[in-house]
Amino acid sequence: MYYCALCNIKACKSGEVEKLPKKCPNSAKVIEKSKELYLEEENEKIAYNSALVESEGYCKLTRIEETILFAKKMDYKKLGIAFCTGLSKEAGILQNMFLDHNFEVESVVCKAGSISKEFIKITENEKVHEYEYEAMCNPIGQALFLNETKTDLNIILGLCVGHDSLFIKYSEAPVTVIGVKDRVLGHNPLAAIYTSNSYYREKLFNNKK
């Protein structure tokens, strides 16, 4: 059992290995395997340039700026955007930003293919709006379309929980995230954590702390 999220020591960050907890994920076998994988050419390049973006953009650059900087350091030429139809306006602005930085850009909406929800056995009472046509989200299709165009880096913008998982599973290019879906909180899910001791306390804790 690993419980890093509940650890108050964080000796791994300070390098004080003598203070590492007993259940710390510090297995020599796993660590050595991860180090071995970091030495693979693509992994090493991604890790190295990610560290550079972290230091150069620390508390200075937005997520979008860091994504642009990372893509340039990686010498990526073609970016893919997999976006939710509810964020079409935002996707258009994002695509224009990338184009302005001389990237080729491919963008695919979640409803691509217009496959009915009945295909995955969704019934009328399970739809968002009963007795209306509803196209299912098609994250596998989004990934396959972007794979077909041979993107260098794919960016998720607002895909639903689970749909994002399928997109990541089938994307051949590395994936990063610009925005996540949270209709209630204006696509800022951390707001629920920041208010977990007040407004969202009873909503998110089973024991009603």
Short mmCIF file of C-alpha atoms in Angstrom, two decimals:
data_model
loop_
_atom_site.label_atom_id
_atom_site.label_comp_id
_atom_site.label_asym_id
_atom_site.label_seq_id
_atom_site.Cartn_x
_atom_site.Cartn_y
_atom_site.Cartn_z
CA MET A 1 0.00 0.00 0.00
CA TYR A 2 1.40 3.37 -1.03
CA TYR A 3 0.08 6.52 0.61
CA CYS A 4 2.23 9.36 -0.72
CA ALA A 5 -0.79 11.69 -0.78
CA LEU A 6 -1.07 11.33 3.00
CA CYS A 7 2.67 11.59 3.74
CA ASN A 8 3.84 14.70 5.61
CA ILE A 9 7.55 13.93 5.35
CA LYS A 10 8.19 14.01 1.60
CA ALA A 11 11.80 12.97 2.20
CA CYS A 12 11.97 11.96 -1.46
CA LYS A 13 11.86 15.64 -2.41
CA SER A 14 14.57 16.73 0.03
CA GLY A 15 16.84 13.77 -0.64
CA GLU A 16 16.89 12.79 3.06
CA VAL A 17 16.61 9.09 2.31
CA GLU A 18 17.19 8.14 5.95
CA LYS A 19 13.76 9.64 6.72
CA LEU A 20 11.84 7.66 4.10
CA PRO A 21 8.78 5.91 5.61
CA LYS A 22 8.66 2.10 5.60
CA LYS A 23 5.91 1.97 2.98
CA CYS A 24 7.55 4.58 0.77
CA PRO A 25 7.52 3.59 -2.93
CA ASN A 26 11.27 3.29 -2.94
CA SER A 27 11.70 -0.30 -4.12
CA ALA A 28 15.18 -0.58 -5.60
CA LYS A 29 13.82 -2.91 -8.28
CA VAL A 30 11.14 -0.47 -9.42
CA ILE A 31 13.38 2.59 -9.19
CA GLU A 32 16.10 0.91 -11.23
CA LYS A 33 13.52 -0.17 -13.81
CA SER A 34 12.20 3.38 -14.09
CA LYS A 35 15.75 4.74 -14.47
CA GLU A 36 16.38 2.19 -17.19
CA LEU A 37 13.25 3.34 -19.04
CA TYR A 38 14.25 7.01 -18.72
CA LEU A 39 17.39 6.19 -20.71
CA GLU A 40 15.32 5.15 -23.72
CA GLU A 41 15.78 7.85 -26.35
CA GLU A 42 12.25 9.30 -26.51
CA ASN A 43 11.67 9.04 -22.76
CA GLU A 44 14.96 10.75 -21.99
CA LYS A 45 14.18 13.57 -24.41
CA ILE A 46 10.70 14.10 -22.96
CA ALA A 47 11.93 13.97 -19.35
CA TYR A 48 14.82 16.36 -20.06
CA ASN A 49 12.71 18.94 -21.89
CA SER A 50 9.90 18.67 -19.34
CA ALA A 51 12.39 19.56 -16.61
CA LEU A 52 13.58 22.54 -18.66
CA VAL A 53 10.00 23.75 -19.15
CA GLU A 54 9.39 23.39 -15.41
CA SER A 55 12.38 25.55 -14.50
CA GLU A 56 11.97 28.12 -17.28
CA GLY A 57 8.23 28.52 -16.80
CA TYR A 58 8.02 28.16 -13.03
CA CYS A 59 5.32 30.61 -11.81
CA LYS A 60 5.80 32.60 -15.01
CA LEU A 61 4.15 30.72 -17.86
CA THR A 62 0.58 29.50 -18.24
CA ARG A 63 -0.22 25.89 -19.07
CA ILE A 64 -0.75 26.81 -22.73
CA GLU A 65 2.56 28.69 -22.89
CA GLU A 66 4.35 25.74 -21.29
CA THR A 67 2.77 23.39 -23.83
CA ILE A 68 4.00 25.55 -26.69
CA LEU A 69 7.48 25.77 -25.15
CA PHE A 70 7.60 22.00 -24.58
CA ALA A 71 6.50 21.26 -28.15
CA LYS A 72 9.18 23.57 -29.55
CA LYS A 73 11.91 22.07 -27.37
CA MET A 74 10.84 18.61 -28.54
CA ASP A 75 10.93 19.84 -32.16
CA TYR A 76 7.34 18.71 -32.65
CA LYS A 77 5.84 19.96 -35.90
CA LYS A 78 2.25 18.69 -35.79
CA LEU A 79 -0.08 18.99 -32.80
CA GLY A 80 -3.43 17.26 -32.36
CA ILE A 81 -6.35 18.60 -30.34
CA ALA A 82 -8.98 16.16 -29.06
CA PHE A 83 -11.78 18.34 -27.75
CA CYS A 84 -15.32 18.23 -26.39
CA THR A 85 -18.02 19.73 -28.57
CA GLY A 86 -19.03 21.87 -25.58
CA LEU A 87 -15.63 23.57 -25.81
CA SER A 88 -15.66 24.19 -29.55
CA LYS A 89 -15.05 27.93 -29.16
CA GLU A 90 -12.11 27.33 -26.85
CA ALA A 91 -10.71 24.69 -29.21
CA GLY A 92 -10.84 27.15 -32.10
CA ILE A 93 -8.92 29.75 -30.11
CA LEU A 94 -6.38 27.14 -29.02
CA GLN A 95 -5.88 25.92 -32.57
CA ASN A 96 -5.27 29.49 -33.76
CA MET A 97 -2.74 29.99 -30.96
CA PHE A 98 -0.82 26.92 -32.07
CA LEU A 99 -1.03 27.94 -35.72
CA ASP A 100 0.34 31.36 -34.78
CA HIS A 101 3.40 29.57 -33.40
CA ASN A 102 3.91 27.82 -36.74
CA PHE A 103 2.69 24.38 -35.76
CA GLU A 104 0.60 22.23 -38.03
CA VAL A 105 -2.61 21.47 -36.15
CA GLU A 106 -5.19 18.70 -36.45
CA SER A 107 -8.34 18.95 -34.32
CA VAL A 108 -11.04 16.31 -33.89
CA VAL A 109 -14.32 16.80 -32.00
CA CYS A 110 -15.66 14.18 -29.58
CA LYS A 111 -18.80 13.50 -31.64
CA ALA A 112 -16.81 12.58 -34.77
CA GLY A 113 -18.63 9.92 -36.76
CA SER A 114 -22.03 10.73 -35.20
CA ILE A 115 -22.41 7.24 -33.71
CA SER A 116 -25.69 6.84 -31.87
CA LYS A 117 -25.51 6.09 -28.14
CA GLU A 118 -27.67 3.05 -28.84
CA PHE A 119 -24.52 1.48 -30.33
CA ILE A 120 -23.10 1.12 -26.81
CA LYS A 121 -26.51 0.00 -25.50
CA ILE A 122 -27.51 3.29 -23.88
CA THR A 123 -31.28 3.26 -23.33
CA GLU A 124 -33.67 6.21 -23.56
CA ASN A 125 -33.79 6.74 -19.79
CA GLU A 126 -29.97 6.72 -19.69
CA LYS A 127 -29.61 9.59 -22.18
CA VAL A 128 -29.03 13.19 -21.20
CA HIS A 129 -32.23 14.08 -23.10
CA GLU A 130 -34.73 11.26 -23.53
CA TYR A 131 -36.23 10.54 -26.97
CA GLU A 132 -33.75 12.78 -28.77
CA TYR A 133 -30.90 11.70 -31.01
CA GLU A 134 -27.68 11.68 -29.02
CA ALA A 135 -24.35 10.93 -30.60
CA MET A 136 -21.96 9.11 -28.31
CA CYS A 137 -18.57 10.61 -27.55
CA ASN A 138 -15.98 8.86 -29.70
CA PRO A 139 -12.57 9.23 -28.02
CA ILE A 140 -11.23 6.07 -29.67
CA GLY A 141 -12.15 7.57 -33.03
CA GLN A 142 -10.49 10.86 -32.07
CA ALA A 143 -7.29 8.99 -31.29
CA LEU A 144 -7.43 6.95 -34.48
CA PHE A 145 -8.03 10.02 -36.65
CA LEU A 146 -5.07 11.82 -35.04
CA ASN A 147 -2.94 8.68 -35.36
CA GLU A 148 -3.80 8.65 -39.05
CA THR A 149 -2.45 12.19 -39.46
CA LYS A 150 0.73 11.27 -37.54
CA THR A 151 0.62 14.00 -34.93
CA ASP A 152 3.70 14.46 -32.75
CA LEU A 153 1.82 15.49 -29.60
CA ASN A 154 -1.88 15.26 -28.76
CA ILE A 155 -3.65 17.71 -26.47
CA ILE A 156 -6.86 16.91 -24.57
CA LEU A 157 -9.30 19.77 -24.15
CA GLY A 158 -12.34 19.01 -22.01
CA LEU A 159 -12.96 15.34 -22.68
CA CYS A 160 -15.27 13.68 -20.15
CA VAL A 161 -14.07 11.40 -17.38
CA GLY A 162 -13.46 7.98 -18.91
CA HIS A 163 -13.52 9.28 -22.45
CA ASP A 164 -10.15 10.89 -21.76
CA SER A 165 -8.93 7.48 -20.55
CA LEU A 166 -9.90 5.83 -23.82
CA PHE A 167 -8.27 8.59 -25.84
CA ILE A 168 -5.00 8.22 -23.94
CA LYS A 169 -5.19 4.45 -24.30
CA TYR A 170 -5.38 4.59 -28.10
CA SER A 171 -3.26 7.67 -28.89
CA GLU A 172 0.02 6.74 -30.54
CA ALA A 173 1.52 10.18 -29.87
CA PRO A 174 2.35 11.40 -26.34
CA VAL A 175 -0.62 13.09 -24.67
CA THR A 176 -0.89 16.19 -22.50
CA VAL A 177 -3.89 18.04 -21.08
CA ILE A 178 -4.88 21.69 -21.45
CA GLY A 179 -8.31 21.51 -19.81
CA VAL A 180 -10.51 18.92 -18.10
CA LYS A 181 -14.28 18.60 -18.01
CA ASP A 182 -16.16 19.88 -14.97
CA ARG A 183 -19.42 21.48 -16.05
CA VAL A 184 -20.41 22.39 -12.48
CA LEU A 185 -17.17 24.19 -11.55
CA GLY A 186 -16.38 25.91 -14.84
CA HIS A 187 -13.85 23.20 -15.75
CA ASN A 188 -11.87 23.82 -12.56
CA PRO A 189 -12.27 20.54 -10.60
CA LEU A 190 -9.74 21.57 -7.95
CA ALA A 191 -12.28 24.08 -6.67
CA ALA A 192 -14.05 21.14 -5.00
CA ILE A 193 -10.84 20.34 -3.12
CA TYR A 194 -10.24 23.95 -2.15
CA THR A 195 -13.78 24.11 -0.70
CA SER A 196 -13.75 20.57 0.77
CA ASN A 197 -13.81 21.98 4.30
CA SER A 198 -16.78 24.19 3.56
CA TYR A 199 -19.31 24.01 0.73
CA TYR A 200 -18.30 20.61 -0.63
CA ARG A 201 -17.60 18.92 2.72
CA GLU A 202 -20.89 16.99 2.89
CA LYS A 203 -20.98 16.35 -0.85
CA LEU A 204 -17.57 14.70 -1.14
CA PHE A 205 -16.96 12.93 2.17
CA ASN A 206 -19.00 9.82 2.91
CA ASN A 207 -18.55 10.21 6.66
CA LYS A 208 -19.72 13.84 6.56
CA LYS A 209 -16.60 15.21 8.29
#
